[in-house]
CSV table of C-alpha atoms in Angstrom, one decimal:
chain,number,residue,atom,x,y,z
A,256,MET,CA,-7.1,-59.7,-24.6
A,257,ARG,CA,-9.0,-59.8,-28.0
A,258,VAL,CA,-12.7,-60.5,-28.0
A,259,HIS,CA,-15.2,-60.9,-30.7
A,260,PHE,CA,-19.1,-60.5,-30.2
A,261,ILE,CA,-21.3,-62.5,-32.4
A,262,ALA,CA,-24.5,-60.5,-32.2
A,263,ILE,CA,-23.1,-57.5,-30.5
A,264,GLY,CA,-26.3,-55.4,-30.7
A,265,GLY,CA,-28.3,-57.2,-28.0
A,266,SER,CA,-29.2,-55.3,-24.7
A,267,ALA,CA,-27.0,-57.4,-22.5
A,268,MET,CA,-24.2,-58.2,-25.2
A,269,HIS,CA,-23.6,-54.4,-26.2
A,270,ASN,CA,-23.1,-53.4,-22.5
A,271,LEU,CA,-20.6,-56.4,-22.1
A,272,ALA,CA,-18.8,-55.1,-25.2
A,273,MET,CA,-18.6,-51.6,-23.8
A,274,ALA,CA,-17.4,-52.8,-20.4
A,275,LEU,CA,-14.5,-54.9,-21.9
A,276,HIS,CA,-13.7,-51.9,-24.2
A,277,GLN,CA,-13.4,-49.7,-20.9
A,278,LYS,CA,-11.4,-52.3,-19.1
A,279,GLY,CA,-8.7,-52.2,-22.2
A,280,ASP,CA,-9.5,-55.2,-24.0
A,281,GLU,CA,-9.7,-55.2,-27.9
A,282,VAL,CA,-13.3,-55.7,-28.9
A,283,THR,CA,-14.9,-56.2,-32.3
A,284,GLY,CA,-18.3,-57.5,-33.2
A,285,SER,CA,-21.0,-58.2,-35.9
A,286,ASP,CA,-24.7,-58.3,-36.2
A,287,ASP,CA,-27.2,-58.4,-38.9
A,288,VAL,CA,-29.4,-55.6,-37.3
A,289,ILE,CA,-28.9,-53.2,-34.4
A,290,PHE,CA,-31.6,-51.1,-32.7
A,291,GLU,CA,-31.4,-48.1,-30.7
A,292,PRO,CA,-30.2,-47.4,-28.1
A,293,SER,CA,-27.5,-50.1,-28.7
A,294,LYS,CA,-26.6,-48.6,-32.0
A,295,SER,CA,-25.8,-45.1,-30.7
A,296,ARG,CA,-24.0,-46.4,-27.6
A,297,LEU,CA,-21.8,-48.7,-29.6
A,298,SER,CA,-20.9,-46.0,-32.1
A,299,ARG,CA,-20.0,-43.6,-29.1
A,300,TYR,CA,-17.4,-46.2,-28.1
A,301,GLY,CA,-16.3,-46.9,-31.7
A,302,LEU,CA,-17.5,-50.5,-31.5
A,303,LEU,CA,-20.3,-50.2,-34.0
A,304,PRO,CA,-19.6,-52.6,-37.0
A,305,ASP,CA,-19.0,-50.9,-40.3
A,306,SER,CA,-21.9,-52.8,-42.0
A,307,PHE,CA,-24.5,-55.3,-40.8
A,308,GLY,CA,-24.3,-58.9,-41.5
A,309,TRP,CA,-22.0,-61.8,-40.8
A,310,PHE,CA,-18.4,-62.1,-42.1
A,311,PRO,CA,-16.4,-65.1,-41.4
A,312,GLU,CA,-13.4,-63.4,-42.5
A,313,LYS,CA,-13.4,-61.4,-39.3
A,314,ILE,CA,-12.8,-64.4,-37.3
A,315,THR,CA,-8.9,-65.3,-37.3
A,316,ALA,CA,-6.7,-67.3,-35.0
A,317,ALA,CA,-5.5,-63.9,-33.4
A,318,ILE,CA,-8.9,-63.7,-31.6
A,319,ASP,CA,-8.6,-65.0,-27.9
A,320,ALA,CA,-12.3,-65.4,-27.4
A,321,ILE,CA,-15.6,-65.4,-29.0
A,322,ILE,CA,-18.9,-64.2,-27.1
A,323,LEU,CA,-22.0,-65.8,-28.6
A,324,GLY,CA,-25.2,-64.0,-28.3
A,325,MET,CA,-28.9,-65.6,-28.2
A,326,HIS,CA,-29.6,-63.7,-31.3
A,327,ALA,CA,-27.3,-65.7,-33.3
A,328,LYS,CA,-28.4,-69.1,-34.9
A,329,GLN,CA,-26.4,-72.5,-34.5
A,330,ASP,CA,-25.4,-72.3,-38.2
A,331,ASN,CA,-24.0,-68.8,-38.1
A,332,PRO,CA,-21.1,-68.5,-40.3
A,333,GLU,CA,-19.0,-66.6,-37.9
A,334,LEU,CA,-19.6,-69.2,-35.3
A,335,LYS,CA,-18.8,-72.0,-37.7
A,336,LYS,CA,-15.6,-70.4,-38.7
A,337,ALA,CA,-14.6,-70.0,-35.0
A,338,GLN,CA,-15.4,-73.7,-34.2
A,339,GLU,CA,-13.3,-74.8,-37.2
A,340,LEU,CA,-10.4,-72.6,-35.8
A,341,GLY,CA,-10.7,-74.0,-32.2
A,342,ILE,CA,-11.2,-70.5,-30.7
A,343,THR,CA,-12.8,-70.5,-27.3
A,344,ILE,CA,-16.4,-69.7,-27.5
A,345,TYR,CA,-18.3,-68.4,-24.4
A,346,SER,CA,-21.9,-67.8,-23.9
A,347,TYR,CA,-22.6,-64.4,-22.2
A,348,PRO,CA,-23.0,-66.0,-18.6
A,349,GLU,CA,-20.1,-68.3,-19.0
A,350,PHE,CA,-17.9,-65.3,-19.9
A,351,LEU,CA,-19.0,-63.5,-16.8
A,352,TYR,CA,-18.3,-66.3,-14.7
A,353,GLU,CA,-14.8,-66.5,-15.9
A,354,GLN,CA,-14.4,-62.8,-15.2
A,355,SER,CA,-15.6,-63.4,-11.6
A,356,LYS,CA,-14.5,-66.7,-10.4
A,357,ASN,CA,-12.0,-65.2,-8.1
A,358,LYS,CA,-14.6,-62.9,-6.7
A,359,THR,CA,-17.5,-63.1,-4.2
A,360,ARG,CA,-20.5,-63.6,-6.6
A,361,VAL,CA,-23.8,-62.2,-5.6
A,362,VAL,CA,-26.6,-63.5,-7.7
A,363,ILE,CA,-30.2,-62.3,-7.7
A,364,GLY,CA,-32.7,-64.8,-9.2
A,365,GLY,CA,-36.5,-65.1,-9.6
A,366,SER,CA,-39.2,-64.9,-12.1
A,367,HIS,CA,-40.0,-61.2,-11.0
A,368,GLY,CA,-38.2,-58.8,-9.0
A,369,LYS,CA,-34.5,-59.5,-9.8
A,370,THR,CA,-33.9,-56.4,-12.0
A,371,THR,CA,-35.3,-54.2,-9.3
A,372,ILE,CA,-33.6,-55.9,-6.3
A,373,THR,CA,-30.2,-55.9,-8.1
A,374,SER,CA,-30.7,-52.2,-9.0
A,375,MET,CA,-31.5,-51.5,-5.2
A,376,ILE,CA,-28.5,-53.2,-4.2
A,377,LEU,CA,-26.2,-51.2,-6.7
A,378,HIS,CA,-27.7,-48.0,-5.8
A,379,VAL,CA,-27.1,-48.5,-2.0
A,380,LEU,CA,-23.5,-49.6,-2.8
A,381,HIS,CA,-22.9,-46.5,-5.0
A,382,TYR,CA,-24.4,-44.3,-2.4
A,383,HIS,CA,-21.9,-45.6,0.2
A,384,GLU,CA,-19.0,-45.5,-2.4
A,385,LYS,CA,-18.6,-49.1,-2.5
A,386,GLU,CA,-17.0,-50.3,-5.6
A,387,VAL,CA,-18.2,-53.6,-7.1
A,388,ASP,CA,-18.4,-55.4,-10.5
A,389,TYR,CA,-22.0,-55.9,-11.9
A,390,MET,CA,-24.4,-56.9,-14.4
A,391,VAL,CA,-27.9,-55.7,-14.3
A,392,GLY,CA,-30.9,-55.9,-16.7
A,393,ALA,CA,-31.7,-52.1,-16.8
A,394,GLN,CA,-30.1,-48.9,-17.1
A,395,LEU,CA,-29.6,-47.1,-13.8
A,396,GLU,CA,-29.1,-43.5,-12.8
A,397,GLY,CA,-25.7,-42.7,-12.0
A,398,PHE,CA,-24.2,-45.7,-14.0
A,399,ASP,CA,-22.9,-45.4,-17.5
A,400,THR,CA,-23.1,-49.1,-18.6
A,401,MET,CA,-25.3,-52.2,-17.4
A,402,VAL,CA,-22.1,-54.2,-17.0
A,403,HIS,CA,-19.0,-53.3,-15.1
A,404,LEU,CA,-15.8,-55.4,-15.0
A,405,THR,CA,-12.5,-54.8,-13.1
A,406,GLN,CA,-9.5,-56.8,-11.9
A,407,GLU,CA,-9.5,-55.2,-8.4
A,408,ASN,CA,-13.1,-55.4,-7.1
A,409,ASP,CA,-13.9,-58.1,-4.5
A,410,PHE,CA,-17.4,-58.5,-5.3
A,411,MET,CA,-19.5,-59.2,-8.4
A,412,VAL,CA,-23.2,-58.6,-8.3
A,413,LEU,CA,-25.2,-60.4,-11.0
A,414,GLU,CA,-28.9,-60.5,-12.2
A,415,GLY,CA,-29.6,-64.1,-12.5
A,416,ASP,CA,-31.8,-64.8,-15.7
A,417,GLU,CA,-33.4,-68.2,-16.0
A,418,TYR,CA,-33.5,-67.8,-19.8
A,419,LEU,CA,-31.1,-70.0,-21.9
A,420,SER,CA,-27.4,-69.1,-22.4
A,421,SER,CA,-26.7,-69.3,-26.1
A,422,PRO,CA,-27.8,-70.9,-29.2
A,423,ILE,CA,-25.4,-73.9,-28.4
A,424,ASP,CA,-25.7,-73.8,-24.6
A,425,ARG,CA,-29.2,-74.5,-23.7
A,426,ARG,CA,-28.6,-74.2,-19.9
A,427,PRO,CA,-30.4,-71.3,-18.0
A,428,LYS,CA,-28.0,-68.4,-17.3
A,429,PHE,CA,-28.1,-68.6,-13.6
A,430,HIS,CA,-27.2,-72.1,-13.4
A,431,LEU,CA,-23.5,-71.1,-14.6
A,432,TYR,CA,-22.7,-68.2,-12.0
A,433,LYS,CA,-22.2,-70.5,-8.9
A,434,PRO,CA,-23.1,-67.9,-6.3
A,435,ASN,CA,-21.5,-67.4,-2.9
A,436,ILE,CA,-24.5,-65.2,-1.8
A,437,ALA,CA,-27.8,-65.8,-3.7
A,438,LEU,CA,-31.3,-64.3,-3.4
A,439,LEU,CA,-34.6,-65.9,-4.7
A,440,SER,CA,-37.5,-63.5,-5.1
A,441,GLY,CA,-40.4,-65.4,-6.4
A,442,ILE,CA,-41.4,-68.1,-9.0
A,443,ALA,CA,-44.3,-67.9,-11.5
A,444,TRP,CA,-44.3,-69.9,-14.6
A,445,ASP,CA,-42.7,-68.1,-17.5
A,446,HIS,CA,-40.8,-68.8,-20.9
A,447,ILE,CA,-43.1,-71.7,-21.9
A,448,ASN,CA,-41.5,-72.1,-25.2
A,449,VAL,CA,-38.6,-73.4,-23.4
A,450,PHE,CA,-40.0,-74.8,-20.1
A,451,PRO,CA,-43.3,-76.3,-21.2
A,452,THR,CA,-44.5,-77.2,-17.7
A,453,PHE,CA,-44.6,-75.4,-14.4
A,454,GLU,CA,-42.9,-78.3,-12.9
A,455,ASN,CA,-40.1,-78.1,-15.4
A,456,TYR,CA,-39.7,-74.3,-14.8
A,457,VAL,CA,-39.6,-74.9,-11.0
A,458,GLY,CA,-36.8,-77.4,-11.5
A,459,GLN,CA,-34.5,-74.8,-12.9
A,460,PHE,CA,-34.7,-73.0,-9.7
A,461,ARG,CA,-34.0,-76.1,-7.7
A,462,VAL,CA,-30.7,-76.3,-9.8
A,463,PHE,CA,-30.0,-72.7,-8.9
A,464,VAL,CA,-30.3,-73.1,-5.2
A,465,ASP,CA,-28.0,-76.3,-5.5
A,466,SER,CA,-25.5,-74.3,-7.4
A,467,VAL,CA,-24.8,-72.0,-4.3
A,468,ILE,CA,-21.3,-72.7,-3.2
A,469,ARG,CA,-21.2,-74.9,-0.2
A,470,GLY,CA,-20.9,-72.5,2.9
A,471,GLY,CA,-22.7,-69.8,1.1
A,472,SER,CA,-26.0,-68.4,1.7
A,473,ILE,CA,-29.6,-68.0,-0.1
A,474,THR,CA,-31.9,-65.3,0.9
A,475,TYR,CA,-35.5,-66.1,0.0
A,476,ASN,CA,-38.9,-64.7,-0.2
A,477,VAL,CA,-40.7,-67.1,2.3
A,478,GLU,CA,-44.2,-65.5,1.4
A,479,ASP,CA,-43.9,-67.4,-1.9
A,480,THR,CA,-44.9,-70.8,-1.2
A,481,THR,CA,-43.0,-72.3,-4.4
A,482,VAL,CA,-39.9,-70.4,-3.4
A,483,ALA,CA,-40.0,-71.5,0.2
A,484,SER,CA,-40.5,-75.2,-0.8
A,485,VAL,CA,-37.6,-75.0,-3.3
A,486,VAL,CA,-35.3,-73.5,-0.8
A,487,GLU,CA,-36.1,-75.4,2.4
A,488,ASN,CA,-36.3,-78.9,0.6
A,489,SER,CA,-32.8,-78.4,-0.9
A,490,GLU,CA,-30.1,-80.3,0.9
A,491,ASN,CA,-27.3,-77.9,-0.1
A,492,GLN,CA,-25.2,-77.1,2.7
A,493,ILE,CA,-25.9,-73.3,2.8
A,494,ARG,CA,-27.4,-70.8,5.1
A,495,LYS,CA,-31.2,-70.2,4.3
A,496,ILE,CA,-32.2,-66.7,5.3
A,497,PRO,CA,-36.0,-65.9,4.8
A,498,TYR,CA,-37.4,-62.6,4.2
A,499,THR,CA,-41.1,-60.9,4.4
A,500,THR,CA,-42.7,-57.8,3.2
A,501,PRO,CA,-42.0,-55.0,5.7
A,502,GLN,CA,-44.8,-53.0,7.3
A,503,TYR,CA,-45.7,-49.8,5.5
A,504,ARG,CA,-48.8,-47.7,4.8
A,505,VAL,CA,-49.8,-45.2,2.1
A,506,GLU,CA,-50.6,-41.6,3.0
A,507,ASN,CA,-51.7,-38.9,0.3
A,508,GLY,CA,-49.9,-41.0,-2.5
A,509,THR,CA,-46.7,-41.5,-0.3
A,510,THR,CA,-45.5,-44.7,0.8
A,511,LEU,CA,-44.2,-44.7,4.4
A,512,LEU,CA,-41.8,-47.6,5.2
A,513,GLU,CA,-41.9,-48.8,9.2
A,514,THR,CA,-38.3,-48.8,10.5
A,515,GLN,CA,-36.9,-49.1,14.0
A,516,GLU,CA,-36.4,-45.1,13.9
A,517,GLY,CA,-39.9,-44.6,12.7
A,518,GLU,CA,-41.8,-44.1,9.6
A,519,MET,CA,-39.5,-43.3,6.4
A,520,PRO,CA,-41.0,-42.0,3.1
A,521,ILE,CA,-39.6,-43.8,0.0
A,522,GLU,CA,-39.9,-43.3,-3.8
A,523,VAL,CA,-40.9,-46.9,-4.9
A,524,PHE,CA,-44.2,-48.3,-3.9
A,525,GLY,CA,-46.5,-51.3,-4.0
A,526,ALA,CA,-46.2,-54.5,-1.8
A,527,HIS,CA,-44.0,-56.3,-4.3
A,528,ASN,CA,-41.5,-53.4,-4.2
A,529,LEU,CA,-41.4,-53.5,-0.5
A,530,SER,CA,-40.9,-57.0,-0.6
A,531,ASN,CA,-38.0,-56.5,-3.1
A,532,LEU,CA,-36.5,-53.9,-0.9
A,533,ALA,CA,-36.5,-56.3,2.2
A,534,GLY,CA,-34.5,-58.9,0.2
A,535,ALA,CA,-32.1,-56.3,-1.0
A,536,LYS,CA,-31.6,-55.0,2.6
A,537,TRP,CA,-30.5,-58.5,3.6
A,538,ILE,CA,-27.9,-58.7,0.5
A,539,CYS,CA,-26.4,-55.3,1.4
A,540,GLN,CA,-25.9,-56.4,5.0
A,541,HIS,CA,-24.0,-59.5,3.7
A,542,MET,CA,-21.9,-56.9,1.6
A,543,GLY,CA,-21.1,-54.7,4.6
A,544,VAL,CA,-23.8,-52.1,4.6
A,545,ASP,CA,-25.7,-52.1,8.1
A,546,GLU,CA,-29.5,-51.5,8.2
A,547,ASP,CA,-29.3,-47.7,9.0
A,548,GLY,CA,-26.8,-47.3,6.0
A,549,PHE,CA,-29.3,-49.2,4.0
A,550,TYR,CA,-32.3,-47.1,4.8
A,551,GLU,CA,-30.2,-44.0,4.3
A,552,ALA,CA,-29.5,-44.8,0.7
A,553,ILE,CA,-32.7,-46.6,-0.3
A,554,ALA,CA,-34.6,-43.5,0.5
A,555,SER,CA,-33.5,-41.9,-2.7
A,556,PHE,CA,-33.8,-45.0,-5.1
A,557,LYS,CA,-36.5,-44.1,-7.7
A,558,GLY,CA,-36.5,-47.5,-9.4
A,559,ALA,CA,-34.9,-49.1,-12.4
A,560,SER,CA,-35.5,-47.8,-16.1
A,561,LYS,CA,-38.7,-49.2,-17.4
A,562,ARG,CA,-39.8,-50.7,-13.9
A,563,LEU,CA,-42.8,-48.9,-12.7
A,564,GLU,CA,-41.3,-45.8,-14.2
A,565,LYS,CA,-43.2,-42.5,-13.8
A,566,ILE,CA,-43.2,-40.9,-17.1
A,567,ALA,CA,-45.5,-37.9,-16.6
A,568,GLU,CA,-47.5,-36.3,-13.9
A,569,SER,CA,-49.7,-33.2,-13.5
A,570,ASN,CA,-51.8,-31.9,-10.5
A,571,SER,CA,-54.5,-34.5,-11.1
A,572,SER,CA,-53.0,-37.3,-13.1
A,573,VAL,CA,-50.0,-39.5,-13.4
A,574,ALA,CA,-48.5,-41.9,-16.0
A,575,TYR,CA,-46.3,-45.0,-15.5
A,576,LYS,CA,-44.9,-47.5,-17.9
A,577,ASP,CA,-43.6,-50.9,-16.7
A,578,PHE,CA,-41.9,-53.7,-18.2
A,579,ALA,CA,-44.4,-56.1,-16.7
A,580,HIS,CA,-45.9,-58.8,-18.9
A,581,SER,CA,-45.8,-62.1,-16.8
A,582,PRO,CA,-49.2,-62.4,-15.1
A,583,SER,CA,-47.8,-62.3,-11.5
A,584,LYS,CA,-46.0,-58.9,-12.3
A,585,VAL,CA,-49.0,-57.6,-14.1
A,586,SER,CA,-51.2,-58.2,-11.0
A,587,ALA,CA,-48.6,-57.0,-8.4
A,588,THR,CA,-48.0,-53.6,-10.6
A,589,THR,CA,-51.6,-52.9,-11.2
A,590,ARG,CA,-52.5,-53.6,-7.4
A,591,ALA,CA,-49.5,-51.4,-6.4
A,592,VAL,CA,-50.7,-48.3,-8.6
A,593,LYS,CA,-54.2,-48.7,-7.2
A,594,GLU,CA,-53.0,-48.8,-3.7
A,595,GLN,CA,-50.8,-45.7,-4.3
A,596,TYR,CA,-53.5,-43.7,-5.8
A,597,GLN,CA,-56.7,-44.9,-4.2
A,598,ASN,CA,-58.7,-41.8,-4.9
A,599,ARG,CA,-57.9,-41.8,-8.6
A,600,GLN,CA,-59.4,-43.8,-11.5
A,601,LEU,CA,-56.8,-46.4,-12.6
A,602,ILE,CA,-56.5,-47.1,-16.2
A,603,ALA,CA,-54.4,-50.2,-16.7
A,604,CYS,CA,-53.3,-51.1,-20.4
A,605,LEU,CA,-51.4,-54.3,-21.0
A,606,GLU,CA,-49.8,-55.5,-24.2
A,607,LEU,CA,-49.6,-59.2,-24.9
A,608,HIS,CA,-46.2,-59.3,-26.6
A,609,THR,CA,-44.1,-62.2,-25.5
A,610,TYR,CA,-44.3,-65.8,-26.7
A,611,SER,CA,-45.8,-67.0,-23.5
A,612,SER,CA,-48.5,-64.3,-23.3
A,613,LEU,CA,-49.7,-65.0,-27.0
A,614,THR,CA,-49.9,-68.7,-26.4
A,615,ALA,CA,-53.6,-69.9,-26.0
A,616,GLU,CA,-53.1,-72.4,-23.3
A,617,PHE,CA,-51.0,-70.0,-21.0
A,618,LEU,CA,-53.6,-67.2,-21.4
A,619,LYS,CA,-55.7,-68.6,-18.6
A,620,GLU,CA,-52.8,-67.5,-16.1
A,621,TYR,CA,-53.9,-64.0,-16.6
A,622,GLU,CA,-57.3,-64.5,-14.9
A,623,GLY,CA,-57.8,-61.7,-12.5
A,624,THR,CA,-54.6,-59.9,-13.0
A,625,LEU,CA,-56.4,-56.6,-14.0
A,626,ASN,CA,-59.0,-56.6,-11.5
A,627,ALA,CA,-57.5,-53.8,-9.3
A,628,ALA,CA,-58.0,-51.4,-12.4
A,629,ASP,CA,-61.1,-49.4,-12.8
A,630,GLU,CA,-60.8,-49.6,-16.5
A,631,ALA,CA,-58.8,-52.5,-18.1
A,632,VAL,CA,-57.5,-52.5,-21.7
A,633,VAL,CA,-55.6,-55.3,-23.5
A,634,PHE,CA,-53.8,-54.7,-26.9
A,635,TYR,CA,-52.1,-57.5,-28.9
A,636,SER,CA,-51.0,-57.8,-32.5
A,637,PRO,CA,-52.3,-60.7,-34.5
A,638,GLU,CA,-49.4,-60.1,-36.8
A,639,ALA,CA,-47.1,-60.7,-33.9
A,640,VAL,CA,-49.0,-64.0,-33.3
A,641,LYS,CA,-48.2,-64.9,-36.9
A,642,ILE,CA,-44.5,-63.9,-36.7
A,643,LYS,CA,-44.0,-66.2,-33.6
A,644,ARG,CA,-45.8,-68.9,-35.4
A,645,LEU,CA,-48.4,-69.4,-32.8
A,646,ASP,CA,-51.9,-70.7,-33.2
A,647,THR,CA,-54.4,-67.7,-33.8
A,648,VAL,CA,-55.7,-66.0,-30.6
A,649,SER,CA,-59.1,-64.6,-30.5
A,650,THR,CA,-60.6,-61.8,-28.6
A,651,GLN,CA,-63.0,-64.1,-27.1
A,652,GLN,CA,-60.4,-66.3,-25.7
A,653,ILE,CA,-58.7,-63.2,-24.1
A,654,GLU,CA,-62.1,-62.0,-22.5
A,655,LYS,CA,-62.5,-65.5,-21.1
A,656,ALA,CA,-59.0,-65.8,-19.9
A,657,PHE,CA,-59.0,-62.5,-17.9
A,658,ASN,CA,-62.6,-63.3,-16.8
A,659,ARG,CA,-63.7,-59.6,-16.9
A,660,ASN,CA,-67.0,-58.7,-18.8
A,661,ASP,CA,-65.9,-55.0,-19.3
A,662,LEU,CA,-62.4,-55.7,-20.5
A,663,ILE,CA,-61.6,-53.5,-23.6
A,664,ILE,CA,-59.4,-55.4,-26.2
A,665,TYR,CA,-57.6,-53.6,-29.3
A,666,THR,CA,-55.8,-55.4,-31.9
A,667,GLN,CA,-54.9,-52.4,-34.1
A,668,PRO,CA,-52.4,-49.8,-32.9
A,669,GLU,CA,-54.1,-47.0,-34.5
A,670,LYS,CA,-57.3,-47.9,-32.7
A,671,PHE,CA,-55.5,-48.2,-29.3
A,672,LYS,CA,-53.8,-44.8,-30.1
A,673,GLU,CA,-57.1,-43.3,-30.8
A,674,TYR,CA,-58.5,-44.6,-27.5
A,675,LEU,CA,-55.5,-43.1,-25.5
A,676,TYR,CA,-55.7,-39.7,-27.5
A,677,GLN,CA,-59.4,-39.1,-26.8
A,678,LYS,CA,-59.2,-39.9,-23.3
A,679,ASP,CA,-59.8,-37.3,-20.4
A,680,PHE,CA,-57.1,-38.1,-17.6
A,681,SER,CA,-58.4,-35.8,-15.0
A,682,ASN,CA,-58.0,-37.5,-11.7
A,683,THR,CA,-56.6,-40.5,-13.3
A,684,ALA,CA,-53.5,-42.8,-12.9
A,685,LEU,CA,-52.6,-44.4,-16.4
A,686,LEU,CA,-50.6,-47.5,-16.2
A,687,LEU,CA,-49.1,-48.8,-19.6
A,688,MET,CA,-47.6,-52.4,-19.0
A,689,SER,CA,-45.5,-54.0,-21.9
A,690,SER,CA,-42.3,-55.3,-23.1
A,691,GLY,CA,-43.1,-53.9,-26.4
A,692,ASN,CA,-44.3,-50.4,-27.5
A,693,TYR,CA,-48.1,-51.1,-28.4
A,694,GLY,CA,-47.4,-51.3,-32.2
A,695,GLY,CA,-45.3,-48.0,-32.3
A,696,LEU,CA,-46.9,-45.8,-29.5
A,697,ASP,CA,-44.9,-42.5,-29.1
A,698,PHE,CA,-44.5,-42.3,-25.1
A,699,GLU,CA,-43.5,-38.5,-25.6
A,700,GLU,CA,-47.0,-37.9,-27.0
A,701,VAL,CA,-48.5,-39.7,-24.0
A,702,LYS,CA,-46.6,-37.4,-21.5
A,703,ASN,CA,-48.3,-34.4,-23.4
A,704,MET,CA,-51.6,-36.0,-22.5
A,705,ILE,CA,-51.1,-36.1,-18.9
């Protein structure tokens, strides 16, 4: 099959391009800008475009399918040429469904936790040498790409993102997968530029639950009242399997999980990750791994890249970075690190980077999210607010939203770096939460400070 990617440089898109190349398909692509690590990885596979830009002459009738990335615009010249020629155009999730429609599809959905749960499942299956197709939103230890496609594997494990599918397909991605086995981890309002009200956002998860194939199953976090309501009120004829956070305790910086065979030390920590683990266990059991086999494998799971990832440690200090940016995840991550390191000072730094987090009316959702930290810092760039064409956000609005009198706020990257570099991190846990990089923070330099 000959496939052309419009906007090949995206995190998900370039991984799919590599997966198809490895499967033996002929892959080409275009983009107007490609950043690392996508650039180097595409180059390694011979898939990096010769030059950046859009070239409609690349689009010919010899192409079997176009895969359209979210980065492209509706008036993209390559897209318009493909439409003129009548070439089949897929969004990323549409194409994944086409590749998996004869397989058992396992889809992990939720506002938070879906990457970690998907990663846990893949880690356990990999440990037991069970081959599956997959798509996950983070790089995993032992896996070359974030997407893997074959003809022969029976299962396809998919991280179910609720964001839009493509510039010409405004459906949430996870509406398109039609799972046989599904999981719903949590619902907390996000992507307010697309889903302007909480009720509108929750409605997308109702559609997801109703999209589970009749006779299939949904495993769900019953401790999340919104999730419980959405699943339990669905009239879809599927099995509904609730899960709860398992019993655990923390001793000397180690989390001990309670099992039928006694306490077991694990690498991940925090109530939210123990909840994720419980959900992953159910899904693995559906896929043929029993409880004992799950525990044996999960003991060595260190986490997905950028998800509460330990980046440095010394005798008296430790540093983590986390992709957290939504209020629910910021709160859960901050509490988790404090619980794990109760006898250390916790310095929690949050960058407000996403469209939602930089929107004035959404800021109130962050109230109390950094309360578990001994010292709380918020960084945001007024320039990023301008680029996103949002109303100006003031430091006073942020102070009021977080409702913490001693909150430290920085708006200049140099000032934030200066704050970090002069800090004494003895007997400290440093937590850096962002989907950005604090205006150019070098994390290698941070490692040297610990």
